[in-house]
mmCIF file of C-alpha atoms in Angstrom:
data_model
loop_
_atom_site.group_PDB
_atom_site.id
_atom_site.type_symbol
_atom_site.label_atom_id
_atom_site.label_comp_id
_atom_site.label_asym_id
_atom_site.label_seq_id
_atom_site.Cartn_x
_atom_site.Cartn_y
_atom_site.Cartn_z
ATOM 1 C CA UNK A 1243 -4.511 -0.703 29.826
ATOM 2 C CA UNK A 1244 -3.627 -4.299 29.058
ATOM 3 C CA UNK A 1245 -4.632 -5.644 25.605
ATOM 4 C CA UNK A 1246 -6.042 -2.257 24.604
ATOM 5 C CA UNK A 1247 -3.304 -1.040 22.265
ATOM 6 C CA UNK A 1248 -4.539 0.503 19.019
ATOM 7 C CA UNK A 1249 -2.332 0.734 15.942
ATOM 8 C CA UNK A 1250 -2.805 4.067 14.190
ATOM 9 C CA UNK A 1251 0.056 3.368 11.771
ATOM 10 C CA UNK A 1252 0.348 2.468 8.077
ATOM 11 C CA UNK A 1253 0.835 -1.185 8.902
ATOM 12 C CA UNK A 1254 0.362 -3.500 10.609
ATOM 13 C CA UNK A 1255 -3.184 -2.237 10.912
ATOM 14 C CA UNK A 1256 -6.001 -3.311 13.260
ATOM 15 C CA UNK A 1257 -7.343 -6.827 12.668
ATOM 16 C CA UNK A 1258 -11.044 -7.690 13.039
ATOM 17 C CA UNK A 1259 -12.052 -10.383 15.507
ATOM 18 C CA UNK A 1260 -13.441 -12.506 12.664
ATOM 19 C CA UNK A 1261 -9.959 -12.809 11.177
ATOM 20 C CA UNK A 1262 -8.302 -13.402 14.564
ATOM 21 C CA UNK A 1263 -10.691 -16.276 15.270
ATOM 22 C CA UNK A 1264 -9.797 -17.878 11.947
ATOM 23 C CA UNK A 1265 -6.124 -17.607 12.798
ATOM 24 C CA UNK A 1266 -6.777 -19.209 16.180
ATOM 25 C CA UNK A 1267 -7.977 -22.442 14.597
ATOM 26 C CA UNK A 1268 -5.673 -25.409 14.070
ATOM 27 C CA UNK A 1269 -4.157 -25.136 10.563
ATOM 28 C CA UNK A 1270 -5.461 -27.473 7.881
ATOM 29 C CA UNK A 1271 -3.297 -29.325 5.384
ATOM 30 C CA UNK A 1272 -2.203 -27.032 2.579
ATOM 31 C CA UNK A 1273 -2.735 -29.809 0.013
ATOM 32 C CA UNK A 1274 -6.172 -30.751 1.287
ATOM 33 C CA UNK A 1275 -9.369 -30.379 -0.711
ATOM 34 C CA UNK A 1276 -10.741 -28.125 2.043
ATOM 35 C CA UNK A 1277 -7.859 -25.686 1.673
ATOM 36 C CA UNK A 1278 -8.071 -25.752 -2.129
ATOM 37 C CA UNK A 1279 -11.727 -24.756 -1.852
ATOM 38 C CA UNK A 1280 -10.728 -21.755 0.251
ATOM 39 C CA UNK A 1281 -8.003 -20.776 -2.214
ATOM 40 C CA UNK A 1282 -10.447 -21.003 -5.113
ATOM 41 C CA UNK A 1283 -12.700 -18.465 -3.381
ATOM 42 C CA UNK A 1284 -9.784 -16.220 -2.529
ATOM 43 C CA UNK A 1285 -8.316 -16.201 -6.032
ATOM 44 C CA UNK A 1286 -11.697 -15.090 -7.385
ATOM 45 C CA UNK A 1287 -12.176 -12.478 -4.653
ATOM 46 C CA UNK A 1288 -8.703 -11.038 -5.240
ATOM 47 C CA UNK A 1289 -9.606 -10.395 -8.865
ATOM 48 C CA UNK A 1290 -12.641 -8.507 -7.597
ATOM 49 C CA UNK A 1291 -10.603 -6.481 -5.128
ATOM 50 C CA UNK A 1292 -7.843 -5.710 -7.634
ATOM 51 C CA UNK A 1293 -10.481 -4.873 -10.254
ATOM 52 C CA UNK A 1294 -8.844 -7.101 -12.851
ATOM 53 C CA UNK A 1295 -9.429 -10.040 -15.133
ATOM 54 C CA UNK A 1296 -5.782 -11.037 -14.685
ATOM 55 C CA UNK A 1297 -4.444 -13.530 -12.186
ATOM 56 C CA UNK A 1298 -3.443 -12.320 -8.725
ATOM 57 C CA UNK A 1299 -0.688 -14.392 -7.143
ATOM 58 C CA UNK A 1300 -0.305 -14.897 -3.381
ATOM 59 C CA UNK A 1301 3.188 -14.987 -1.902
ATOM 60 C CA UNK A 1302 4.147 -15.855 1.657
ATOM 61 C CA UNK A 1303 6.250 -12.711 1.964
ATOM 62 C CA UNK A 1304 6.043 -9.030 2.812
ATOM 63 C CA UNK A 1305 5.257 -6.311 0.301
ATOM 64 C CA UNK A 1306 8.978 -6.073 -0.420
ATOM 65 C CA UNK A 1307 8.839 -9.712 -1.462
ATOM 66 C CA UNK A 1308 6.192 -8.839 -4.026
ATOM 67 C CA UNK A 1309 8.391 -5.963 -5.241
ATOM 68 C CA UNK A 1310 11.230 -8.409 -5.772
ATOM 69 C CA UNK A 1311 8.870 -10.892 -7.413
ATOM 70 C CA UNK A 1312 7.741 -8.230 -9.866
ATOM 71 C CA UNK A 1313 11.189 -7.176 -10.970
ATOM 72 C CA UNK A 1314 12.995 -10.510 -10.792
ATOM 73 C CA UNK A 1315 10.549 -12.035 -13.268
ATOM 74 C CA UNK A 1316 10.666 -9.366 -15.975
ATOM 75 C CA UNK A 1317 14.170 -7.866 -15.915
ATOM 76 C CA UNK A 1318 17.343 -9.020 -17.618
ATOM 77 C CA UNK A 1319 20.810 -7.596 -16.954
ATOM 78 C CA UNK A 1320 21.214 -4.351 -18.861
ATOM 79 C CA UNK A 1321 17.495 -3.607 -19.186
ATOM 80 C CA UNK A 1322 16.747 0.077 -18.751
ATOM 81 C CA UNK A 1323 14.445 1.022 -15.872
ATOM 82 C CA UNK A 1324 13.034 4.450 -15.067
ATOM 83 C CA UNK A 1325 12.125 4.662 -11.371
ATOM 84 C CA UNK A 1326 9.789 7.457 -10.289
ATOM 85 C CA UNK A 1327 10.817 8.159 -6.701
ATOM 86 C CA UNK A 1328 8.616 10.152 -4.315
ATOM 87 C CA UNK A 1329 9.645 8.405 -1.100
ATOM 88 C CA UNK A 1330 11.444 5.478 0.500
ATOM 89 C CA UNK A 1331 9.381 2.805 -1.202
ATOM 90 C CA UNK A 1332 9.789 4.292 -4.652
ATOM 91 C CA UNK A 1333 13.523 4.196 -3.957
ATOM 92 C CA UNK A 1334 13.219 0.561 -2.870
ATOM 93 C CA UNK A 1335 11.901 -0.417 -6.306
ATOM 94 C CA UNK A 1336 14.922 1.303 -7.847
ATOM 95 C CA UNK A 1337 17.313 -0.556 -5.528
ATOM 96 C CA UNK A 1338 15.744 -3.930 -6.295
ATOM 97 C CA UNK A 1339 15.991 -3.213 -10.022
ATOM 98 C CA UNK A 1340 19.695 -2.523 -9.555
ATOM 99 C CA UNK A 1341 20.210 -5.922 -7.905
ATOM 100 C CA UNK A 1342 18.827 -7.503 -11.083
ATOM 101 C CA UNK A 1343 21.575 -5.876 -13.112
ATOM 102 C CA UNK A 1344 19.267 -3.292 -14.654
ATOM 103 C CA UNK A 1345 20.408 0.131 -15.855
ATOM 104 C CA UNK A 1346 18.368 2.262 -13.453
ATOM 105 C CA UNK A 1347 17.569 5.927 -13.930
ATOM 106 C CA UNK A 1348 15.779 7.774 -11.164
ATOM 107 C CA UNK A 1349 13.331 10.642 -11.518
ATOM 108 C CA UNK A 1350 13.349 12.006 -7.954
ATOM 109 C CA UNK A 1351 11.252 14.773 -6.415
ATOM 110 C CA UNK A 1352 11.347 16.261 -2.936
ATOM 111 C CA UNK A 1353 9.604 13.876 -0.575
ATOM 112 C CA UNK A 1354 6.057 15.045 -0.013
ATOM 113 C CA UNK A 1355 5.733 15.998 -3.690
ATOM 114 C CA UNK A 1356 4.404 14.007 -6.641
ATOM 115 C CA UNK A 1357 5.869 13.234 -10.051
ATOM 116 C CA UNK A 1358 5.205 16.033 -12.536
ATOM 117 C CA UNK A 1359 3.294 14.660 -15.511
ATOM 118 C CA UNK A 1360 4.931 17.043 -17.980
ATOM 119 C CA UNK A 1361 8.387 16.084 -16.744
ATOM 120 C CA UNK A 1362 7.573 12.415 -17.290
ATOM 121 C CA UNK A 1363 6.203 13.151 -20.759
ATOM 122 C CA UNK A 1364 9.375 15.032 -21.639
ATOM 123 C CA UNK A 1365 11.651 12.259 -20.400
ATOM 124 C CA UNK A 1366 9.802 9.467 -22.186
ATOM 125 C CA UNK A 1367 9.545 11.518 -25.385
ATOM 126 C CA UNK A 1368 13.356 11.621 -25.487
ATOM 127 C CA UNK A 1369 13.425 7.821 -25.466
ATOM 128 C CA UNK A 1370 12.821 7.638 -29.206
ATOM 129 C CA UNK A 1371 14.377 4.181 -29.491
ATOM 130 C CA UNK A 1372 12.116 2.814 -26.719
ATOM 131 C CA UNK A 1373 15.070 1.685 -24.638
ATOM 132 C CA UNK A 1374 13.216 2.128 -21.344
ATOM 133 C CA UNK A 1375 11.669 -1.272 -20.704
ATOM 134 C CA UNK A 1376 10.099 -0.702 -17.275
ATOM 135 C CA UNK A 1377 8.801 2.278 -15.314
ATOM 136 C CA UNK A 1378 8.360 1.760 -11.570
ATOM 137 C CA UNK A 1379 6.135 4.041 -9.522
ATOM 138 C CA UNK A 1380 4.265 4.327 -6.250
ATOM 139 C CA UNK A 1381 0.549 4.989 -5.853
ATOM 140 C CA UNK A 1382 0.314 5.774 -2.134
ATOM 141 C CA UNK A 1383 3.787 6.485 -0.712
ATOM 142 C CA UNK A 1384 3.690 5.023 2.781
ATOM 143 C CA UNK A 1385 6.704 6.981 4.015
ATOM 144 C CA UNK A 1386 5.225 10.432 3.296
ATOM 145 C CA UNK A 1387 1.451 10.146 2.935
ATOM 146 C CA UNK A 1388 1.690 11.415 -0.644
ATOM 147 C CA UNK A 1389 -0.397 9.972 -3.508
ATOM 148 C CA UNK A 1390 0.802 10.175 -7.086
ATOM 149 C CA UNK A 1391 -1.696 11.172 -9.836
ATOM 150 C CA UNK A 1392 -1.326 7.592 -10.929
ATOM 151 C CA UNK A 1393 -4.016 7.425 -13.584
ATOM 152 C CA UNK A 1394 -2.481 10.321 -15.512
ATOM 153 C CA UNK A 1395 1.063 9.028 -15.076
ATOM 154 C CA UNK A 1396 0.055 5.598 -16.334
ATOM 155 C CA UNK A 1397 -1.513 7.118 -19.449
ATOM 156 C CA UNK A 1398 1.880 8.658 -20.312
ATOM 157 C CA UNK A 1399 3.702 5.380 -19.651
ATOM 158 C CA UNK A 1400 1.190 3.426 -21.700
ATOM 159 C CA UNK A 1401 1.613 5.777 -24.653
ATOM 160 C CA UNK A 1402 5.373 5.196 -24.526
ATOM 161 C CA UNK A 1403 4.946 1.427 -24.327
ATOM 162 C CA UNK A 1404 7.063 0.624 -21.264
ATOM 163 C CA UNK A 1405 5.880 -1.895 -18.696
ATOM 164 C CA UNK A 1406 4.508 -0.310 -15.525
ATOM 165 C CA UNK A 1407 5.230 -1.746 -12.080
ATOM 166 C CA UNK A 1408 3.099 -0.098 -9.397
ATOM 167 C CA UNK A 1409 3.535 -0.228 -5.632
ATOM 168 C CA UNK A 1410 -0.063 -0.368 -4.404
ATOM 169 C CA UNK A 1411 0.834 -1.617 -0.937
ATOM 170 C CA UNK A 1412 -1.184 1.064 0.887
ATOM 171 C CA UNK A 1413 -3.674 1.775 -1.885
ATOM 172 C CA UNK A 1414 -5.188 -1.564 -2.934
ATOM 173 C CA UNK A 1415 -8.287 -2.072 -0.824
ATOM 174 C CA UNK A 1416 -8.283 1.561 0.303
ATOM 175 C CA UNK A 1417 -8.070 3.843 -2.732
ATOM 176 C CA UNK A 1418 -9.490 3.473 -6.215
ATOM 177 C CA UNK A 1419 -7.099 1.673 -8.540
ATOM 178 C CA UNK A 1420 -8.148 0.074 -11.836
ATOM 179 C CA UNK A 1421 -5.226 -1.823 -13.354
ATOM 180 C CA UNK A 1422 -6.993 -3.121 -16.458
ATOM 181 C CA UNK A 1423 -8.555 0.218 -17.316
ATOM 182 C CA UNK A 1424 -5.505 2.333 -16.467
ATOM 183 C CA UNK A 1425 -2.904 0.027 -18.007
ATOM 184 C CA UNK A 1426 -0.995 -1.312 -14.996
ATOM 185 C CA UNK A 1427 1.164 -4.301 -15.896
ATOM 186 C CA UNK A 1428 2.158 -5.332 -12.377
ATOM 187 C CA UNK A 1429 0.378 -4.190 -9.217
ATOM 188 C CA UNK A 1430 1.464 -5.311 -5.766
ATOM 189 C CA UNK A 1431 0.118 -5.064 -2.225
ATOM 190 C CA UNK A 1432 0.503 -6.546 1.263
ATOM 191 C CA UNK A 1433 -1.738 -8.280 3.770
ATOM 192 C CA UNK A 1434 -1.168 -5.955 6.756
ATOM 193 C CA UNK A 1435 -2.673 -2.952 4.989
ATOM 194 C CA UNK A 1436 -6.140 -2.679 3.433
ATOM 195 C CA UNK A 1437 -6.599 -6.457 3.634
ATOM 196 C CA UNK A 1438 -6.997 -6.206 7.442
ATOM 197 C CA UNK A 1439 -4.886 -9.207 8.446
ATOM 198 C CA UNK A 1440 -1.394 -9.440 10.012
ATOM 199 C CA UNK A 1441 1.841 -9.236 7.993
ATOM 200 C CA UNK A 1442 2.997 -12.286 6.082
ATOM 201 C CA UNK A 1443 1.244 -12.314 2.708
ATOM 202 C CA UNK A 1444 1.763 -10.218 -0.384
ATOM 203 C CA UNK A 1445 -0.132 -10.079 -3.648
ATOM 204 C CA UNK A 1446 0.835 -9.474 -7.256
ATOM 205 C CA UNK A 1447 -1.333 -8.911 -10.307
ATOM 206 C CA UNK A 1448 0.395 -9.599 -13.617
ATOM 207 C CA UNK A 1449 -0.989 -8.513 -16.993
ATOM 208 C CA UNK A 1450 -0.570 -10.423 -20.245
ATOM 209 C CA UNK A 1451 2.258 -8.043 -21.170
ATOM 210 C CA UNK A 1452 3.994 -8.801 -17.885
ATOM 211 C CA UNK A 1453 3.679 -12.539 -18.501
ATOM 212 C CA UNK A 1454 5.209 -12.118 -21.972
ATOM 213 C CA UNK A 1455 8.104 -10.214 -20.423
ATOM 214 C CA UNK A 1456 8.495 -13.093 -17.972
ATOM 215 C CA UNK A 1457 8.858 -15.519 -20.884
ATOM 216 C CA UNK A 1458 11.871 -13.499 -22.050
ATOM 217 C CA UNK A 1459 13.450 -13.291 -18.589
ATOM 218 C CA UNK A 1460 16.745 -15.195 -18.551
ATOM 219 C CA UNK A 1461 17.066 -15.612 -14.793
ATOM 220 C CA UNK A 1462 13.604 -15.552 -13.193
ATOM 221 C CA UNK A 1463 13.135 -15.987 -9.470
ATOM 222 C CA UNK A 1464 12.765 -19.539 -8.167
ATOM 223 C CA UNK A 1465 10.498 -18.888 -5.187
ATOM 224 C CA UNK A 1466 8.484 -16.127 -6.880
ATOM 225 C CA UNK A 1467 8.471 -17.723 -10.350
ATOM 226 C CA UNK A 1468 5.430 -16.472 -12.280
ATOM 227 C CA UNK A 1469 4.921 -19.711 -14.226
ATOM 228 C CA UNK A 1470 4.995 -21.866 -11.093
ATOM 229 C CA UNK A 1471 2.461 -19.666 -9.339
ATOM 230 C CA UNK A 1472 0.207 -19.472 -12.404
ATOM 231 C CA UNK A 1473 0.268 -23.240 -12.859
ATOM 232 C CA UNK A 1474 -0.670 -23.854 -9.237
ATOM 233 C CA UNK A 1475 -3.253 -21.062 -9.147
ATOM 234 C CA UNK A 1476 -5.116 -22.812 -11.958
ATOM 235 C CA UNK A 1477 -5.247 -25.912 -9.730
ATOM 236 C CA UNK A 1478 -6.412 -23.918 -6.672
ATOM 237 C CA UNK A 1479 -3.191 -24.479 -4.815
ATOM 238 C CA UNK A 1480 0.242 -22.907 -4.282
ATOM 239 C CA UNK A 1481 3.690 -24.060 -5.456
ATOM 240 C CA UNK A 1482 5.172 -24.049 -1.945
ATOM 241 C CA UNK A 1483 3.890 -24.213 1.626
ATOM 242 C CA UNK A 1484 1.797 -21.071 2.224
ATOM 243 C CA UNK A 1485 0.890 -19.283 5.444
ATOM 244 C CA UNK A 1486 -2.268 -21.362 5.898
ATOM 245 C CA UNK A 1487 -3.690 -19.526 8.901
ATOM 246 C CA UNK A 1488 -3.193 -16.106 7.293
ATOM 247 C CA UNK A 1489 -4.936 -17.290 4.146
ATOM 248 C CA UNK A 1490 -7.911 -18.501 6.180
ATOM 249 C CA UNK A 1491 -8.024 -15.071 7.857
ATOM 250 C CA UNK A 1492 -7.830 -13.441 4.431
ATOM 251 C CA UNK A 1493 -10.824 -15.456 3.298
ATOM 252 C CA UNK A 1494 -12.799 -13.956 6.184
ATOM 253 C CA UNK A 1495 -11.736 -10.340 5.573
ATOM 254 C CA UNK A 1496 -12.356 -10.539 1.835
ATOM 255 C CA UNK A 1497 -15.918 -11.572 2.636
ATOM 256 C CA UNK A 1498 -16.192 -8.547 4.954
ATOM 257 C CA UNK A 1499 -14.899 -6.299 2.200
ATOM 258 C CA UNK A 1500 -17.335 -7.668 -0.366
ATOM 259 C CA UNK A 1501 -20.167 -7.095 2.081
ATOM 260 C CA UNK A 1502 -19.105 -3.457 2.528
ATOM 261 C CA UNK A 1503 -18.551 -2.959 -1.202
ATOM 262 C CA UNK A 1504 -15.623 -1.339 -2.988
ATOM 263 C CA UNK A 1505 -17.254 2.055 -3.452
ATOM 264 C CA UNK A 1506 -18.082 2.210 0.249
ATOM 265 C CA UNK A 1507 -14.555 1.122 1.192
ATOM 266 C CA UNK A 1508 -13.026 3.849 -0.961
ATOM 267 C CA UNK A 1509 -15.461 6.437 0.401
ATOM 268 C CA UNK A 1510 -14.723 5.453 4.010
ATOM 269 C CA UNK A 1511 -10.970 5.828 3.563
ATOM 270 C CA UNK A 1512 -11.382 9.182 1.825
ATOM 271 C CA UNK A 1513 -13.799 10.436 4.493
ATOM 272 C CA UNK A 1514 -11.534 9.468 7.383
ATOM 273 C CA UNK A 1515 -8.341 10.790 5.815
ATOM 274 C CA UNK A 1516 -9.757 14.139 4.732
ATOM 275 C CA UNK A 1517 -11.524 14.514 8.084
ATOM 276 C CA UNK A 1518 -8.266 13.839 9.920
ATOM 277 C CA UNK A 1519 -6.494 16.413 7.756
ATOM 278 C CA UNK A 1520 -9.147 19.025 8.665
ATOM 279 C CA UNK A 1521 -8.684 18.174 12.320
ATOM 280 C CA UNK A 1522 -4.916 18.570 12.120
ATOM 281 C CA UNK A 1523 -5.260 21.991 10.490
ATOM 282 C CA UNK A 1524 -7.850 23.054 13.084
ATOM 283 C CA UNK A 1525 -5.329 22.210 15.805
ATOM 284 C CA UNK A 1526 -2.833 24.555 14.199
ATOM 285 C CA UNK A 1527 -0.486 21.801 13.003
ATOM 286 C CA UNK A 1528 1.059 21.530 9.546
ATOM 287 C CA UNK A 1529 0.663 18.619 7.160
ATOM 288 C CA UNK A 1530 3.694 17.235 5.344
ATOM 289 C CA UNK A 1531 1.610 16.953 2.146
ATOM 290 C CA UNK A 1532 -0.251 20.243 2.084
ATOM 291 C CA UNK A 1533 -2.450 19.706 -0.999
ATOM 292 C CA UNK A 1534 -5.433 17.423 -0.343
ATOM 293 C CA UNK A 1535 -5.484 16.505 -4.045
ATOM 294 C CA UNK A 1536 -2.196 14.655 -3.606
ATOM 295 C CA UNK A 1537 -2.845 13.175 -0.181
ATOM 296 C CA UNK A 1538 -3.007 9.461 0.481
ATOM 297 C CA UNK A 1539 -6.254 8.261 2.031
ATOM 298 C CA UNK A 1540 -4.322 5.600 3.937
ATOM 299 C CA UNK A 1541 -1.708 7.577 5.831
ATOM 300 C CA UNK A 1542 -1.290 11.190 6.932
ATOM 301 C CA UNK A 1543 2.128 12.681 7.758
ATOM 302 C CA UNK A 1544 2.174 15.537 10.295
ATOM 303 C CA UNK A 1545 4.869 17.975 11.390
ATOM 304 C CA UNK A 1546 5.216 18.360 15.172
ATOM 305 C CA UNK A 1547 4.721 21.785 16.774
ATOM 306 C CA UNK A 1548 7.896 23.810 17.192
ATOM 307 C CA UNK A 1549 9.789 22.799 20.297
ATOM 308 C CA UNK A 1550 8.047 19.435 20.703
ATOM 309 C CA UNK A 1551 9.719 16.236 19.521
ATOM 310 C CA UNK A 1552 8.146 13.434 17.555
ATOM 311 C CA UNK A 1553 9.563 11.007 20.099
ATOM 312 C CA UNK A 1554 7.699 12.717 22.957
ATOM 313 C CA UNK A 1555 4.451 12.800 20.990
ATOM 314 C CA UNK A 1556 4.689 9.105 20.222
ATOM 315 C CA UNK A 1557 5.654 8.297 23.807
ATOM 316 C CA UNK A 1558 2.740 10.290 25.235
ATOM 317 C CA UNK A 1559 0.194 8.693 22.946
ATOM 318 C CA UNK A 1560 1.439 5.205 23.714
ATOM 319 C CA UNK A 1561 1.882 5.526 27.473
ATOM 320 C CA UNK A 1562 -1.273 7.527 28.219
ATOM 321 C CA UNK A 1563 -3.679 6.218 25.591
ATOM 322 C CA UNK A 1564 -2.241 2.945 24.221
ATOM 323 C CA UNK A 1565 -2.283 4.505 20.745
ATOM 324 C CA UNK A 1566 0.685 3.898 18.452
ATOM 325 C CA UNK A 1567 1.558 6.332 15.655
ATOM 326 C CA UNK A 1568 4.542 5.990 13.340
ATOM 327 C CA UNK A 1569 7.763 7.963 13.192
ATOM 328 C CA UNK A 1570 9.200 9.226 9.920
ATOM 329 C CA UNK A 1571 11.670 7.029 8.071
ATOM 330 C CA UNK A 1572 15.319 7.623 7.177
ATOM 331 C CA UNK A 1573 15.850 11.370 6.559
ATOM 332 C CA UNK A 1574 12.351 12.085 7.884
ATOM 333 C CA UNK A 1575 12.879 10.260 11.172
ATOM 334 C CA UNK A 1576 12.059 12.620 14.018
ATOM 335 C CA UNK A 1577 10.711 15.231 11.610
ATOM 336 C CA UNK A 1578 7.191 13.896 11.008
ATOM 337 C CA UNK A 1579 4.795 11.458 12.630
ATOM 338 C CA UNK A 1580 2.338 9.404 10.616
ATOM 339 C CA UNK A 1581 -1.236 8.462 11.466
ATOM 340 C CA UNK A 1582 -2.968 5.663 9.584
ATOM 341 C CA UNK A 1583 -6.571 5.526 8.476
ATOM 342 C CA UNK A 1584 -6.076 2.233 6.688
ATOM 343 C CA UNK A 1585 -8.017 -1.002 6.714
ATOM 344 C CA UNK A 1586 -10.106 -1.875 9.768
ATOM 345 C CA UNK A 1587 -10.497 1.721 10.959
ATOM 346 C CA UNK A 1588 -13.737 3.634 11.537
ATOM 347 C CA UNK A 1589 -14.876 7.088 12.672
ATOM 348 C CA UNK A 1590 -14.778 6.116 16.354
ATOM 349 C CA UNK A 1591 -11.097 5.200 16.088
ATOM 350 C CA UNK A 1592 -10.166 8.503 14.466
ATOM 351 C CA UNK A 1593 -12.183 10.584 16.944
ATOM 352 C CA UNK A 1594 -10.432 8.902 19.862
ATOM 353 C CA UNK A 1595 -7.011 9.300 18.278
ATOM 354 C CA UNK A 1596 -7.519 13.004 17.535
ATOM 355 C CA UNK A 1597 -8.675 13.644 21.096
ATOM 356 C CA UNK A 1598 -5.688 11.736 22.463
ATOM 357 C CA UNK A 1599 -3.330 13.728 20.247
ATOM 358 C CA UNK A 1600 -4.824 17.027 21.435
ATOM 359 C CA UNK A 1601 -4.346 16.189 25.085
ATOM 360 C CA UNK A 1602 -0.854 14.760 24.500
ATOM 361 C CA UNK A 1603 0.265 17.948 22.766
ATOM 362 C CA UNK A 1604 -1.344 20.081 25.478
ATOM 363 C CA UNK A 1605 0.577 18.195 28.169
ATOM 364 C CA UNK A 1606 3.771 18.737 26.181
ATOM 365 C CA UNK A 1607 3.203 22.491 26.203
ATOM 366 C CA UNK A 1608 1.705 23.081 22.751
ATOM 367 C CA UNK A 1609 -0.745 25.924 22.267
ATOM 368 C CA UNK A 1610 -3.681 23.647 21.463
ATOM 369 C CA UNK A 1611 -7.334 24.440 22.025
ATOM 370 C CA UNK A 1612 -8.760 21.205 23.375
ATOM 371 C CA UNK A 1613 -11.627 19.948 21.253
ATOM 372 C CA UNK A 1614 -10.678 21.950 18.157
ATOM 373 C CA UNK A 1615 -9.510 18.916 16.195
ATOM 374 C CA UNK A 1616 -12.337 16.662 17.313
ATOM 375 C CA UNK A 1617 -14.875 19.377 16.449
ATOM 376 C CA UNK A 1618 -13.407 19.814 12.955
ATOM 377 C CA UNK A 1619 -13.471 16.073 12.341
ATOM 378 C CA UNK A 1620 -17.061 15.717 13.530
ATOM 379 C CA UNK A 1621 -18.137 18.614 11.330
ATOM 380 C CA UNK A 1622 -16.500 16.933 8.335
ATOM 381 C CA UNK A 1623 -18.838 13.964 8.795
ATOM 382 C CA UNK A 1624 -22.040 16.013 8.613
#
């Protein structure tokens, strides 16, 4: 049906009409007093959302841009980086660190697994001379639907003294994350995730320790320069031309989020994700991340039934129901499909998507009892 497509992927995510209407307005001047007033509100609201007293910078870039901003402002050639890799985006942080001339060591686990706390303790304990300057890690790994035990991992990193750079792209605004309390030095996210607006903006929180590291950076980024963004943030503006319409949309969705409340937002994401996982099990399918304790509340990765391809599942959902789910990435392409419960998603959306998945699989010849998944999801809400 025309104009009825629903994105059940980890990003871009559905956008509320309130935000779309803001984007439909003629853009205002980015140096105007009216726009500065909007930015002032947003800068304050971002601190609320990130649960921090530190500044949160806005970049006109994707989440990868914020990753590069993080590392290009704190690393010097030869600096030692320990990258904790549980998926494609953990690996991306390692690759970006390498481009900055850093000496990168990877701690890699099988995708779908989390970093073992004892293994991290053991590795950092061996660094008696404190040569490891930065540890990069992912909270919610978008490529696998796995969530690191980030609070515990950060406690180990903090004890060592290294700077922590956390990919919170699919966790900020969806899952509890407390950078000040847990000791995160840099936390990043992107607009097309929990923020409920289209792609084009990314966000970066920098602690005092991160800003001190920036002061010692020999070759900081020009476009993402921390000092330039901090200076302009204090004047309620931006150093370069921002995506004005996206920022106006962000102002609207941040107000929606404040009205819902952080605790309610976190509870909604947890409820939908765990309910979806129960539905998938009730249908007889297997989850890529089996343990609910290490499951992301933003994205769920699912293995297709034997003999049925991911491509056919995705095609059936899109052609028959206008529902889009994501394929796996890189080595996982064609091996898993991913369903999002991130951002502007409610119970109605998940119920419809589960029902559509049941019928799609049935048409493809899977041994599925129609209604089993929907029933399990509904029961999870009682």
